[in-house]
């Protein structure tokens, strides 16, 4: 039992009920007193009631008005004395307070304007001047601690002439189990108590139904994973199936060569791509025929293409890289599709890596959302139409397309959407029709056309969750609280 608890019990015992704890224990804070009371209450030693009191204090300005009169009254007195006062002089004669009083003095009908001068309003009876109500009210508040008119109190507060604070105290009486000592209460019934019979006389601590439960610790989905789930649902609703994407390390073969990216392409430079040191290279791909086809299509005069006309090097192709785009996955799955060609709708959403300068919106790794659609005789019109369908599912309806270049697609288009907030067109994705140089070496039939598109997962997530610096979304600066408490995303709605 704390000292304060004992003092409370002793006071009740020797002096009877405590009318106001603030008066009896002036040195204790109301929080300390309440904690002691709650603990005694739980044991039914006491009962108590809250007595909240408001305490009003005058601000500096309020006190000044009590001593010198309100601004409006001082203005009235000055104009009375001087008979007229240039409006431009008010500040000089009375200080900033005079300007403040001017509006109020007009409103009260004390003064009026004559050209650029203030004069006494002719409706004012000079022989029977009004009272300075504001000063009188403040004086009364200072003397009596309150005013009976709550509207006037609120007005003084609004004018910042007085402030109010709540003072919490309590009245205390003996409870049904009052005594001077506190026996330890049992919180649980144990098997020992049942065996030795002590449960019969034991005193149990009552349940506190007012205490709040501790919210259980649990895992939380990262915002990127929530937005990924939204994209997944969009793809599923359009009949797409998910490609396996759980492999960060790829060969240059799948990441570049199968996509008709020549071996001297700048994207393959160390500055752009992370290469694995150990092991440096992978074994050869199983499909030897395909390997030969890739060599042939790069070197030229195969699959109706002049190729790039350079000696293709298998060593370069077997180097291990952190995949730079999810199109490496699409390429593998399309190669599998060649075994049993036909229409297909496929997607993946996973992490890719690029050796890039890191800034507020770029990290060296990010997530790509990628879709691939294969069907007979597809055209660019199908791609545009499909992009409109896909993005409208996210609530993005105003699209523009701009020609661009990808080694593996022709034609290729960047996709822009109108951003209301920024008031400009922003790039939201990249797309294109996969080239015959990519599809035919796989063994896919000539008229099975494949269109693809990709976008980042980070950009829509940052927009959705109002994050402007990517370091707040990924990495050591992320606030765990933000991760644990952010709501689920709906791409077609504001969260
Ligand atoms: N791979 C492209 C990128 O990284 C996206 C893309 C995918 C483009 C499929 C066309 C077809 O931006």
XYZ file of C-alpha atoms and ligand atoms in Angstrom:
507
model
C 0.000 0.000 0.000
C 1.387 3.422 -0.914
C 1.872 6.138 1.652
C -0.820 8.246 0.040
C -3.289 5.374 0.180
C -2.590 4.929 3.896
C -2.931 8.673 4.520
C -6.301 8.673 2.755
C -7.539 5.764 4.895
C -6.243 7.358 8.111
C -7.824 10.689 7.260
C -11.174 8.990 6.615
C -10.822 7.098 9.884
C -9.953 10.078 12.070
C -11.784 12.966 10.330
C -14.622 11.309 8.381
C -15.433 11.986 4.701
C -13.031 14.106 2.653
C -14.950 16.911 0.938
C -12.241 17.950 -1.481
C -8.932 16.159 -1.967
C -7.333 19.307 -3.354
C -7.806 21.029 0.000
C -6.822 17.996 2.084
C -3.784 17.018 -0.031
C -2.702 20.281 -1.664
C 0.742 18.948 -2.548
C -0.438 15.971 -4.580
C -1.379 16.134 -8.242
C -4.879 15.036 -9.168
C -3.364 12.115 -11.133
C -1.517 10.837 -8.063
C -4.648 11.153 -5.950
C -6.829 9.442 -8.544
C -4.427 6.507 -8.905
C -4.459 5.978 -5.130
C -8.244 6.281 -5.015
C -8.760 3.790 -7.870
C -6.613 1.257 -6.142
C -8.550 1.680 -2.865
C -11.839 1.616 -4.754
C -10.974 -1.739 -6.332
C -10.690 -3.157 -2.816
C -13.933 -1.429 -1.787
C -12.078 0.460 0.955
C -13.560 3.736 -0.219
C -15.970 5.323 -2.673
C -15.281 8.613 -4.381
C -16.812 11.215 -6.664
C -15.228 13.614 -9.136
C -15.531 17.303 -8.438
C -14.316 19.280 -11.398
C -13.865 22.988 -11.006
C -13.068 25.611 -13.606
C -10.390 28.100 -12.778
C -10.411 31.406 -14.644
C -7.363 33.600 -14.981
C -6.967 36.967 -16.704
C -4.362 37.191 -19.423
C -1.808 40.012 -19.439
C -4.104 41.980 -21.706
C -7.089 41.232 -19.458
C -5.218 42.559 -16.429
C -4.185 45.642 -18.339
C -7.828 46.336 -19.147
C -8.787 46.015 -15.470
C -6.185 48.673 -14.558
C -6.497 51.026 -17.558
C -9.892 50.389 -19.155
C -10.773 48.560 -22.348
C -9.323 49.618 -25.706
C -12.693 50.877 -26.911
C -13.232 52.845 -23.725
C -9.786 54.400 -23.879
C -10.503 55.422 -27.450
C -13.838 56.917 -26.400
C -12.127 58.902 -23.618
C -9.457 60.170 -25.972
C -11.937 61.302 -28.623
C -14.016 62.967 -25.883
C -10.970 64.845 -24.670
C -9.608 65.872 -28.084
C -13.107 66.150 -29.699
C -11.795 64.678 -32.931
C -8.987 62.360 -33.850
C -7.514 61.545 -37.245
C -7.990 57.856 -37.983
C -4.351 57.658 -39.023
C -3.394 59.007 -35.573
C -5.231 56.343 -33.544
C -2.240 54.050 -33.461
C 0.165 56.849 -32.511
C -1.955 58.186 -29.659
C -3.161 54.920 -28.148
C -0.725 52.306 -29.402
C -1.827 49.130 -31.189
C -4.613 48.732 -28.632
C -6.350 51.829 -30.009
C -6.792 50.215 -33.434
C -8.219 47.144 -31.755
C -10.705 49.253 -29.804
C -11.826 51.170 -32.890
C -14.048 48.432 -34.313
C -15.657 47.724 -30.987
C -16.244 51.463 -30.312
C -17.996 51.768 -33.690
C -20.097 48.713 -32.957
C -21.110 50.058 -29.561
C -22.234 53.270 -31.284
C -19.826 55.407 -29.299
C -17.913 56.997 -32.120
C -18.462 57.614 -35.800
C -16.496 58.703 -38.794
C -16.330 62.186 -40.228
C -14.146 62.124 -43.316
C -10.804 60.846 -42.150
C -11.535 61.686 -38.509
C -13.197 60.006 -35.575
C -15.783 61.974 -33.664
C -18.231 61.180 -30.876
C -21.402 59.619 -32.227
C -24.211 62.203 -31.828
C -26.500 59.517 -30.391
C -24.168 59.195 -27.388
C -25.357 61.059 -24.298
C -22.223 62.828 -23.158
C -23.669 63.651 -19.770
C -24.410 60.028 -19.072
C -21.513 58.006 -20.439
C -21.875 54.227 -20.843
C -20.010 51.852 -18.548
C -16.838 50.113 -19.633
C -18.546 46.709 -19.593
C -15.475 44.743 -20.626
C -13.351 46.178 -17.835
C -16.167 45.631 -15.308
C -16.677 42.008 -16.350
C -12.957 41.286 -16.135
C -12.755 42.912 -12.701
C -15.676 40.788 -11.493
C -14.049 37.650 -12.918
C -10.812 38.510 -11.150
C -12.567 39.068 -7.817
C -15.113 36.268 -7.852
C -13.398 33.594 -9.920
C -16.343 33.300 -12.316
C -19.292 35.127 -13.942
C -22.870 33.951 -13.850
C -23.309 34.681 -17.573
C -21.545 31.853 -19.426
C -21.882 33.698 -22.754
C -19.861 36.584 -21.401
C -17.227 34.144 -20.139
C -16.961 32.527 -23.536
C -16.657 35.955 -25.162
C -13.792 37.004 -22.856
C -12.042 33.765 -23.626
C -12.511 34.234 -27.358
C -11.040 37.739 -27.112
C -8.060 36.183 -25.295
C -8.653 38.348 -22.230
C -9.160 35.365 -19.918
C -8.214 31.695 -19.921
C -9.805 28.753 -18.224
C -8.320 25.532 -16.913
C -9.997 22.553 -15.309
C -9.041 21.565 -11.816
C -9.896 18.030 -10.970
C -10.403 16.922 -7.388
C -12.439 14.322 -5.556
C -14.682 13.804 -2.548
C -14.041 10.558 -0.688
C -16.049 8.378 1.713
C -15.488 5.067 3.427
C -16.379 2.030 1.359
C -18.086 -1.224 2.436
C -14.740 -2.961 3.134
C -13.137 -0.005 4.890
C -10.173 -0.823 7.133
C -6.766 0.652 7.791
C -4.780 -2.140 6.296
C -4.926 -3.614 2.833
C -4.772 -7.369 2.575
C -3.310 -8.780 -0.616
C -6.121 -9.797 -2.920
C -5.951 -12.955 -4.955
C -6.115 -12.491 -8.695
C -6.387 -16.165 -9.656
C -7.781 -19.300 -8.141
C -5.042 -21.935 -8.117
C -5.109 -25.709 -7.730
C -3.259 -25.288 -4.416
C -6.020 -23.093 -3.095
C -8.612 -25.705 -4.026
C -6.624 -28.558 -2.437
C -5.882 -26.768 0.835
C -9.328 -25.175 1.010
C -8.021 -21.614 1.307
C -10.198 -20.540 -1.615
C -13.221 -20.490 0.710
C -11.960 -17.517 2.703
C -9.749 -15.939 0.081
C -10.540 -12.419 -1.049
C -10.446 -11.923 -4.789
C -9.638 -8.800 -6.684
C -12.754 -7.704 -8.569
C -12.614 -7.593 -12.345
C -11.977 -4.190 -13.776
C -14.326 -4.058 -16.712
C -13.195 -0.549 -17.562
C -9.603 -1.383 -18.274
C -8.708 -1.506 -21.907
C -7.231 -4.675 -23.293
C -3.730 -4.654 -24.691
C -3.966 -4.885 -28.439
C -2.200 -8.068 -29.437
C 1.049 -7.845 -31.387
C 0.647 -9.199 -34.857
C 2.265 -8.970 -38.220
C 1.248 -6.226 -40.626
C 1.276 -6.090 -44.383
C 3.613 -3.520 -45.884
C 1.798 -0.907 -48.028
C 3.558 -2.243 -51.121
C 2.119 -5.684 -50.397
C -1.342 -4.200 -49.935
C -1.185 -2.442 -53.294
C 0.278 -5.599 -54.847
C -2.775 -7.454 -53.596
C -5.003 -4.897 -55.307
C -3.166 -5.379 -58.607
C -3.410 -9.133 -58.177
C -7.170 -8.897 -57.823
C -7.372 -6.735 -60.959
C -5.356 -9.299 -62.931
C -7.419 -12.203 -61.589
C -10.649 -10.386 -62.485
C -9.354 -10.153 -66.085
C -8.590 -13.869 -66.237
C -4.802 -13.662 -65.751
C -2.718 -16.224 -63.860
C 0.377 -15.428 -61.834
C 3.845 -16.362 -63.064
C 6.305 -17.733 -60.496
C 8.591 -14.806 -59.679
C 10.575 -16.054 -56.679
C 14.011 -15.902 -58.280
C 16.051 -12.730 -58.044
C 19.189 -14.076 -59.735
C 18.919 -14.713 -63.468
C 21.320 -15.376 -66.295
C 22.032 -12.677 -68.839
C 20.492 -15.209 -71.216
C 16.983 -14.887 -69.776
C 17.290 -11.298 -68.629
C 18.706 -9.968 -71.933
C 19.564 -12.374 -74.786
C 16.187 -14.079 -75.086
C 14.697 -10.578 -75.161
C 16.811 -9.665 -78.185
C 18.916 -7.240 -76.132
C 22.309 -7.216 -77.917
C 25.363 -8.013 -75.822
C 26.814 -4.513 -76.283
C 23.593 -2.794 -75.212
C 24.258 -0.107 -72.533
C 21.642 -1.656 -70.196
C 24.042 -4.588 -69.770
C 26.834 -2.333 -68.474
C 28.104 -2.687 -64.917
C 26.786 0.805 -64.253
C 23.246 -0.338 -64.905
C 23.147 -3.976 -63.895
C 24.309 -5.788 -60.765
C 26.457 -8.803 -61.680
C 26.993 -11.696 -59.258
C 30.621 -12.286 -58.207
C 30.392 -15.803 -56.909
C 29.466 -17.847 -58.824
C 30.158 -15.722 -61.856
C 28.294 -17.817 -64.408
C 25.530 -20.392 -64.597
C 25.398 -23.660 -66.535
C 24.013 -23.658 -70.069
C 20.237 -23.622 -70.529
C 18.726 -27.052 -71.139
C 17.022 -26.231 -74.421
C 20.076 -26.421 -76.753
C 18.009 -25.769 -79.858
C 16.699 -22.582 -78.320
C 20.260 -21.563 -77.363
C 21.303 -21.996 -81.008
C 18.275 -20.002 -82.147
C 19.152 -17.117 -79.827
C 22.725 -17.062 -81.146
C 21.409 -17.140 -84.704
C 18.843 -14.382 -84.275
C 21.428 -12.058 -82.663
C 24.040 -12.751 -85.336
C 21.534 -12.248 -88.159
C 19.934 -13.827 -91.219
C 17.677 -16.070 -89.155
C 13.928 -15.860 -88.485
C 13.556 -13.291 -91.276
C 15.738 -10.820 -89.382
C 19.079 -9.235 -90.178
C 19.856 -9.411 -86.448
C 22.618 -7.228 -85.008
C 25.492 -8.721 -87.040
C 28.006 -9.345 -84.238
C 29.568 -12.557 -82.870
C 27.311 -13.688 -80.038
C 29.204 -14.864 -76.989
C 27.779 -17.584 -74.762
C 30.074 -16.593 -71.826
C 28.458 -13.176 -71.713
C 25.063 -14.834 -71.793
C 25.751 -17.155 -68.856
C 26.800 -14.351 -66.493
C 24.603 -14.142 -63.435
C 22.747 -10.890 -62.758
C 20.147 -9.580 -60.358
C 17.206 -9.444 -62.718
C 16.710 -5.912 -64.025
C 13.102 -6.335 -65.082
C 10.300 -8.840 -64.689
C 10.275 -9.368 -68.459
C 12.976 -12.004 -67.728
C 10.198 -14.006 -66.051
C 7.779 -13.420 -68.918
C 10.391 -14.623 -71.386
C 10.839 -17.918 -69.534
C 7.123 -18.540 -69.323
C 6.565 -17.680 -72.997
C 9.354 -20.145 -73.874
C 7.399 -22.770 -71.858
C 4.223 -21.764 -73.711
C 5.848 -22.763 -77.004
C 5.540 -26.413 -75.967
C 1.789 -26.007 -76.078
C 1.043 -22.731 -77.877
C -2.247 -20.889 -77.501
C -3.848 -17.804 -75.966
C -2.528 -16.946 -72.501
C -2.902 -14.199 -69.906
C -0.044 -13.970 -67.422
C 1.228 -11.505 -64.843
C 3.911 -11.084 -62.206
C 4.511 -8.510 -59.479
C 7.895 -8.734 -57.845
C 11.225 -7.147 -57.118
C 13.822 -6.097 -59.704
C 17.235 -4.463 -59.309
C 19.063 -1.698 -61.122
C 22.399 -0.099 -60.384
C 20.932 3.391 -60.185
C 21.717 6.610 -58.344
C 19.508 6.590 -55.259
C 17.322 9.644 -54.623
C 13.962 10.572 -53.102
C 12.019 8.553 -55.669
C 14.510 5.877 -56.769
C 16.137 2.987 -54.975
C 18.446 0.365 -56.473
C 15.572 -2.080 -56.184
C 11.864 -1.725 -56.850
C 8.841 -3.805 -57.813
C 7.467 -4.224 -61.295
C 3.921 -5.055 -62.198
C 3.982 -6.847 -65.537
C 1.266 -8.288 -67.710
C 1.573 -10.440 -70.813
C -1.247 -11.295 -73.166
C -0.873 -13.833 -75.973
C -3.474 -14.453 -78.637
C -3.752 -15.019 -82.386
C -3.485 -11.967 -84.645
C -3.408 -9.322 -81.917
C -2.727 -5.767 -83.124
C -1.520 -2.505 -81.615
C -5.198 -1.506 -81.364
C -5.735 -4.474 -79.039
C -2.858 -3.293 -76.873
C -4.266 0.247 -76.622
C -7.774 -1.071 -75.896
C -6.497 -3.474 -73.337
C -4.427 -0.788 -71.568
C -7.557 1.332 -71.328
C -9.452 -1.566 -69.720
C -6.632 -2.417 -67.352
C -5.954 1.088 -66.083
C -9.658 1.918 -65.782
C -9.833 -0.873 -63.182
C -7.458 1.291 -61.136
C -9.630 4.346 -61.637
C -7.232 5.777 -64.271
C -9.222 6.622 -67.388
C -7.448 9.408 -69.267
C -4.530 7.779 -71.137
C -2.082 8.931 -73.803
C 0.442 6.802 -75.661
C 3.842 7.876 -76.893
C 6.132 5.840 -79.131
C 9.281 4.626 -77.420
C 11.983 2.005 -77.886
C 12.515 -1.368 -76.205
C 14.827 -3.952 -77.795
C 12.160 -6.648 -77.318
C 9.011 -4.847 -78.462
C 8.001 -3.169 -81.703
C 6.006 -1.025 -81.692
C 6.619 0.160 -78.124
C 4.598 2.755 -76.257
C 5.012 4.700 -73.048
C 1.713 5.154 -71.262
C 0.843 8.514 -69.722
C -2.118 9.454 -67.575
C -3.438 12.845 -66.597
C -2.619 13.553 -62.946
C -5.252 15.898 -61.482
C -3.167 16.773 -58.414
C -0.012 17.637 -60.363
C -1.925 19.103 -63.285
C 0.210 17.335 -65.870
C 0.634 14.092 -67.829
C 2.731 11.581 -65.886
C 4.310 8.417 -67.231
C 2.676 5.380 -65.667
C 3.982 2.492 -67.714
C 5.784 1.026 -70.700
C 4.340 -1.436 -73.168
C 4.666 -3.012 -76.569
C 4.158 -5.934 -78.957
C 6.916 -8.507 -78.421
C 9.161 -8.782 -81.494
C 9.193 -11.836 -83.785
C 12.950 -11.988 -83.011
C 11.966 -12.817 -79.451
C 8.966 -15.100 -80.072
C 9.988 -17.126 -83.107
C 13.249 -18.566 -81.668
C 11.064 -19.937 -78.852
C 9.059 -21.847 -81.428
C 5.829 -19.905 -81.030
C 3.664 -19.787 -84.175
C 4.085 -16.621 -86.271
C 0.524 -15.426 -85.852
C 0.476 -15.884 -82.063
C 1.130 -12.302 -81.090
C 2.103 -11.300 -77.586
C 1.674 -7.902 -76.025
C 3.186 -6.855 -72.730
C 3.330 -3.936 -70.367
C 5.052 -3.015 -67.143
C 4.780 -0.413 -64.425
C 6.289 0.189 -61.036
C 4.460 -0.798 -57.878
C 6.162 1.964 -55.881
C 4.690 4.897 -57.786
C 0.976 4.097 -57.237
C 1.751 3.064 -53.628
C 3.463 6.366 -52.877
C 0.560 8.270 -54.411
C -2.030 6.178 -52.535
C -0.367 6.548 -49.145
C 0.834 10.128 -49.647
C 4.508 9.228 -49.264
C 6.818 11.611 -51.114
C 10.197 10.117 -50.147
C 10.754 6.485 -51.056
C 12.999 6.076 -47.997
C 9.878 6.432 -45.852
C 8.434 3.438 -47.659
C 11.440 1.107 -47.787
C 14.584 0.824 -45.690
C 15.724 1.634 -42.186
C 13.933 4.987 -41.968
C 10.473 3.447 -42.289
C 8.241 4.063 -39.299
C 6.930 0.735 -38.058
C 3.903 2.521 -36.710
C 3.077 3.679 -40.247
C 3.375 0.104 -41.500
C 1.226 -1.310 -38.705
C -1.579 1.217 -38.819
C -2.038 2.104 -42.494
C -5.319 1.042 -44.065
C -5.836 -1.419 -46.903
C -5.669 0.157 -50.356
C -8.408 0.321 -52.981
C -6.889 1.405 -56.264
C -10.137 2.758 -57.643
C -10.919 4.772 -54.502
C -9.214 7.247 -52.199
C -8.027 5.539 -49.045
N 10.393 -4.335 -69.201
C 9.850 -3.026 -69.384
C 10.431 -2.078 -68.325
O 11.246 -2.522 -67.572
C 8.353 -3.022 -69.307
C 7.749 -3.782 -70.459
C 7.271 -5.028 -70.246
C 7.666 -3.214 -71.727
C 6.708 -5.752 -71.275
C 7.084 -3.897 -72.767
C 6.634 -5.165 -72.554
O 10.094 -0.927 -68.249
